[in-house]
Amino acid sequence: MNFFDKALDLDSADEGHLRGHTLPEWANMVGPFGGITAATLVRAIEAQPDVHGQPVALTVNYLAPIADGDFDIHTRAVKTNRSNQHWIVELSQDGEPKTSATAVFGLRRDTWADTEITAPQAPAPAEIERAQSPFGVVWFDNYDLRFVDGAMPVHGAASDSSTTTLWVRNNPPRPMDFASLTAVSDIFYPRAFLRRGHFMPAGTISMTVYFHAGAHEIAAQGDGFVLATARAQRFSRGYFDQSAQLWGRNGTLLATTHQIVYFKD
């Protein structure tokens, strides 16, 4: 079992209630990597006996830093319809809420389909050098990241663009599923770092992921790289937004994600 699956290893306490434990291998600057927290919430819903369909949408609100140690997750199916199911999820420690989420699961049917946007042009991952972990961020080592553009800023060099594009896969390689796709949706460092050319206090407040691919399309990615690209729209009064897309090697749009992030400069 690799560190990703160990982080998602939850014990069932009673109906809708699971217990988990943070891992030092997923430590971020404050608390664990937000992507692994979001992935854990998806896995908690997937583990429920009455789950209906596959993930369609997830919104995670990061209320307070998660401390090292045990945590509780409570899940509740609010409404189940013929096609979709709505969930409320809360992660807490010692009775204090740390993360809340809403999720929509649904049945996917064959329909007319089209993708209007296109994936950015990028050389193959083998042609790009693997990025090294910045300033001792531990969770970074659980991924193989290869920046096409918009790499971590160095030497205080500011950028006119907030766009980052990179190839990413789990390290060690692991087959893609909904949980790992959720985690990768939060793979980008804060866009303010790139624009300003230096690191600063920053953190995601809320993240939404829309899953466009079904389980079979995600499984078809195997344990290979996916292409991820992100940009901000506006930086203002201590907050900025971020929009991103995650693409399979075969050109399939797997997910889109949107965040609101606070920063201090």
Coordinates of C-alpha atoms in Angstrom, one line a residue:
M1 CA 0.0 0.0 0.0
N2 CA 1.5 3.3 -1.0
F3 CA 1.2 6.6 0.9
F4 CA -1.9 7.7 -1.1
D5 CA -3.9 4.6 -0.3
K6 CA -2.7 4.6 3.3
A7 CA -4.0 8.2 3.7
L8 CA -7.4 7.0 2.4
D9 CA -7.5 4.0 4.7
L10 CA -10.6 4.7 6.8
D11 CA -12.2 2.7 9.6
S12 CA -16.0 2.5 9.9
A13 CA -17.2 3.6 13.3
D14 CA -21.0 3.5 12.8
E15 CA -23.5 4.5 10.1
G16 CA -22.1 7.4 8.1
H17 CA -19.2 7.8 10.5
L18 CA -15.6 6.9 9.6
R19 CA -12.3 7.5 11.3
G20 CA -8.9 8.2 9.8
H21 CA -5.4 9.5 10.6
T22 CA -3.1 12.0 9.0
L23 CA 0.2 10.9 7.6
P24 CA 3.4 12.9 7.9
E25 CA 4.2 12.0 4.3
W26 CA 1.3 14.3 3.2
A27 CA 2.3 17.3 5.3
N28 CA 2.0 20.8 3.8
M29 CA 3.2 24.1 5.2
V30 CA 0.1 24.1 7.5
G31 CA -1.7 20.8 8.0
P32 CA -1.9 18.1 5.3
F33 CA -2.1 18.8 1.5
G34 CA -5.6 19.9 0.7
G35 CA -5.8 17.5 -2.2
I36 CA -5.4 14.5 0.0
T37 CA -8.1 15.8 2.3
A38 CA -10.5 16.3 -0.6
A39 CA -9.7 12.8 -1.9
T40 CA -10.4 11.3 1.6
L41 CA -13.8 12.8 1.6
V42 CA -14.6 11.3 -1.8
R43 CA -13.4 7.9 -0.6
A44 CA -15.6 8.3 2.5
I45 CA -18.7 8.7 0.3
E46 CA -17.7 5.9 -2.0
A47 CA -17.4 3.6 1.1
Q48 CA -21.1 4.1 2.0
P49 CA -23.4 1.2 1.3
D50 CA -26.1 3.4 -0.1
V51 CA -23.9 5.4 -2.5
H52 CA -25.7 6.0 -5.8
G53 CA -23.5 6.3 -9.0
Q54 CA -20.2 8.0 -9.4
P55 CA -18.8 11.4 -8.5
V56 CA -20.1 14.3 -10.6
A57 CA -19.3 17.3 -8.5
L58 CA -17.5 18.1 -5.2
T59 CA -17.1 21.3 -3.3
V60 CA -14.7 21.4 -0.4
N61 CA -14.5 24.2 2.2
Y62 CA -11.3 24.3 4.2
L63 CA -12.5 25.7 7.6
A64 CA -9.4 25.4 9.7
P65 CA -6.0 23.6 9.6
I66 CA -6.1 19.8 10.3
A67 CA -3.8 18.9 13.1
D68 CA -1.6 15.8 13.0
G69 CA -3.5 12.8 14.4
D70 CA -6.9 11.2 14.3
F71 CA -10.0 12.7 12.6
D72 CA -13.6 11.8 12.2
I73 CA -15.7 12.0 9.0
H74 CA -19.5 12.1 9.0
T75 CA -21.4 11.6 5.8
R76 CA -25.1 12.1 5.1
A77 CA -27.0 11.5 1.9
V78 CA -29.4 14.4 1.8
K79 CA -31.4 13.4 -1.2
T80 CA -31.4 10.5 -3.7
N81 CA -33.1 10.9 -7.0
R82 CA -33.3 8.5 -10.0
S83 CA -30.2 10.0 -11.6
N84 CA -28.2 11.7 -8.8
Q85 CA -27.6 11.8 -5.1
H86 CA -26.6 14.7 -2.9
W87 CA -24.2 14.4 0.0
I88 CA -23.0 16.5 3.0
V89 CA -19.6 15.5 4.5
E90 CA -17.8 17.0 7.5
L91 CA -14.3 16.2 8.8
S92 CA -13.7 17.1 12.4
Q93 CA -11.1 16.7 15.2
D94 CA -12.2 16.5 18.9
G95 CA -15.6 17.8 17.8
E96 CA -14.3 20.9 16.0
P97 CA -15.2 21.1 12.3
K98 CA -12.1 21.4 10.1
T99 CA -13.4 20.7 6.6
S100 CA -16.9 20.6 5.1
A101 CA -18.0 19.4 1.7
T102 CA -21.0 18.9 -0.5
A103 CA -20.9 16.3 -3.3
V104 CA -23.1 15.1 -6.1
F105 CA -22.9 11.5 -7.3
G106 CA -24.8 10.3 -10.3
L107 CA -25.5 7.6 -12.8
R108 CA -23.8 8.2 -16.1
R109 CA -25.6 7.3 -19.3
D110 CA -24.5 7.3 -23.0
T111 CA -25.6 10.6 -24.6
W112 CA -24.5 13.0 -27.3
A113 CA -21.1 14.4 -26.2
D114 CA -18.6 17.1 -27.3
T115 CA -15.7 19.0 -25.8
E116 CA -15.4 22.6 -26.8
I117 CA -12.0 23.5 -25.3
T118 CA -8.8 21.8 -26.3
A119 CA -5.8 20.6 -24.3
P120 CA -2.7 22.9 -24.3
Q121 CA 0.2 21.8 -26.5
A122 CA 2.9 20.1 -24.5
P123 CA 6.0 17.9 -25.1
A124 CA 5.9 14.4 -23.8
P125 CA 6.6 13.9 -20.1
A126 CA 9.8 12.0 -21.0
E127 CA 11.2 15.1 -22.6
I128 CA 10.8 17.2 -19.4
E129 CA 13.0 17.0 -16.3
R130 CA 11.2 16.0 -13.1
A131 CA 10.6 18.9 -10.7
Q132 CA 12.2 18.9 -7.3
S133 CA 10.4 19.5 -4.0
P134 CA 10.3 23.3 -3.1
F135 CA 11.4 24.5 0.3
G136 CA 10.9 21.1 2.0
V137 CA 7.2 20.6 1.2
V138 CA 6.8 16.9 2.1
W139 CA 3.8 15.9 0.0
F140 CA 5.4 17.1 -3.2
D141 CA 7.5 13.8 -3.2
N142 CA 4.3 11.8 -3.6
Y143 CA 4.0 13.1 -7.2
D144 CA 6.1 13.1 -10.3
L145 CA 5.6 16.6 -11.7
R146 CA 7.1 17.9 -14.9
F147 CA 6.4 21.6 -15.7
V148 CA 5.7 22.5 -19.3
D149 CA 5.5 26.2 -18.3
G150 CA 4.9 28.3 -15.2
A151 CA 7.2 26.4 -12.9
M152 CA 7.9 27.5 -9.3
P153 CA 9.4 31.1 -9.4
V154 CA 13.1 31.5 -8.7
H155 CA 15.3 34.5 -7.9
G156 CA 12.3 36.7 -7.4
A157 CA 11.3 36.7 -11.1
A158 CA 7.7 37.9 -11.4
S159 CA 5.5 36.8 -14.3
D160 CA 2.9 38.6 -16.4
S161 CA 1.0 35.4 -16.7
S162 CA -0.5 33.2 -13.9
T163 CA -0.7 30.1 -16.2
T164 CA 1.0 26.8 -15.2
T165 CA 0.9 23.7 -17.3
L166 CA 2.4 20.4 -16.1
W167 CA 2.4 16.7 -16.4
V168 CA 1.6 14.8 -13.2
R169 CA 1.3 11.3 -11.9
N170 CA 1.4 9.6 -8.5
N171 CA 4.8 8.6 -7.2
P172 CA 5.2 5.6 -7.1
P173 CA 2.9 5.2 -10.1
R174 CA -0.7 4.2 -9.2
P175 CA -3.8 3.6 -11.4
M176 CA -6.0 6.7 -11.6
D177 CA -9.4 6.7 -9.9
F178 CA -11.9 9.3 -8.7
A179 CA -10.0 9.8 -5.4
S180 CA -6.6 10.3 -7.1
L181 CA -8.1 12.6 -9.7
T182 CA -9.6 14.7 -6.9
A183 CA -6.2 15.1 -5.2
V184 CA -4.5 16.0 -8.5
S185 CA -7.1 18.8 -9.0
D186 CA -5.3 20.6 -6.1
I187 CA -1.8 20.0 -7.5
F188 CA -1.1 23.6 -8.4
Y189 CA 0.9 26.0 -6.1
P190 CA -0.8 29.4 -5.5
R191 CA -1.0 31.5 -8.6
A192 CA 0.1 34.6 -6.6
F193 CA 3.6 33.0 -6.2
L194 CA 4.0 33.0 -10.0
R195 CA 2.7 36.5 -10.6
R196 CA 4.7 38.1 -7.8
G197 CA 7.8 35.9 -8.2
H198 CA 8.1 34.9 -4.5
F199 CA 6.4 32.8 -1.9
M200 CA 3.9 34.3 0.6
P201 CA 1.2 33.1 3.0
A202 CA -1.6 31.6 0.9
G203 CA -4.1 28.8 1.1
T204 CA -7.2 27.5 -0.6
I205 CA -10.5 28.4 1.1
S206 CA -12.9 26.6 -1.2
M207 CA -12.4 24.2 -4.1
T208 CA -14.9 22.7 -6.5
V209 CA -14.2 19.8 -8.9
Y210 CA -16.4 18.8 -11.8
F211 CA -15.8 15.3 -12.9
H212 CA -16.4 15.0 -16.7
A213 CA -15.1 11.5 -17.2
G214 CA -16.7 8.3 -16.0
A215 CA -15.0 5.5 -14.2
H216 CA -14.0 3.6 -17.3
E217 CA -12.4 6.7 -18.9
I218 CA -10.5 7.4 -15.7
A219 CA -9.3 3.8 -15.5
A220 CA -8.2 4.0 -19.1
Q221 CA -5.5 6.4 -18.0
G222 CA -3.8 3.6 -16.1
D223 CA -0.9 4.8 -13.9
G224 CA 0.4 7.3 -16.5
F225 CA 0.7 11.1 -16.5
V226 CA -2.2 13.5 -16.9
L227 CA -1.8 17.0 -18.2
A228 CA -2.9 19.8 -15.8
T229 CA -3.2 23.5 -16.6
A230 CA -4.4 26.4 -14.4
R231 CA -4.7 30.1 -14.4
A232 CA -6.1 32.9 -12.3
Q233 CA -8.6 35.5 -13.4
R234 CA -8.2 38.3 -10.8
F235 CA -6.1 39.1 -7.7
S236 CA -7.9 41.5 -5.4
R237 CA -8.0 42.5 -1.7
G238 CA -6.3 39.4 -0.5
Y239 CA -8.0 36.8 -2.7
F240 CA -7.7 35.3 -6.1
D241 CA -9.5 32.7 -8.1
Q242 CA -8.1 29.8 -10.1
S243 CA -9.6 27.7 -12.9
A244 CA -7.9 24.5 -14.1
Q245 CA -8.4 21.5 -16.4
L246 CA -7.0 18.0 -16.2
W247 CA -6.5 16.1 -19.4
G248 CA -5.8 12.4 -20.2
R249 CA -2.9 11.4 -22.5
N250 CA -5.6 10.5 -25.1
G251 CA -7.0 14.1 -25.1
T252 CA -10.0 13.3 -22.8
L253 CA -11.0 16.1 -20.5
L254 CA -11.2 14.3 -17.2
A255 CA -12.1 17.2 -14.8
T256 CA -12.3 20.9 -14.4
T257 CA -11.7 22.6 -11.0
H258 CA -12.2 26.1 -9.6
Q259 CA -10.8 27.6 -6.4
I260 CA -10.8 30.7 -4.3
V261 CA -7.6 31.3 -2.5
Y262 CA -6.5 33.9 0.2
F263 CA -3.0 35.4 0.1
K264 CA -0.9 38.0 2.0
D265 CA 1.7 40.0 0.2

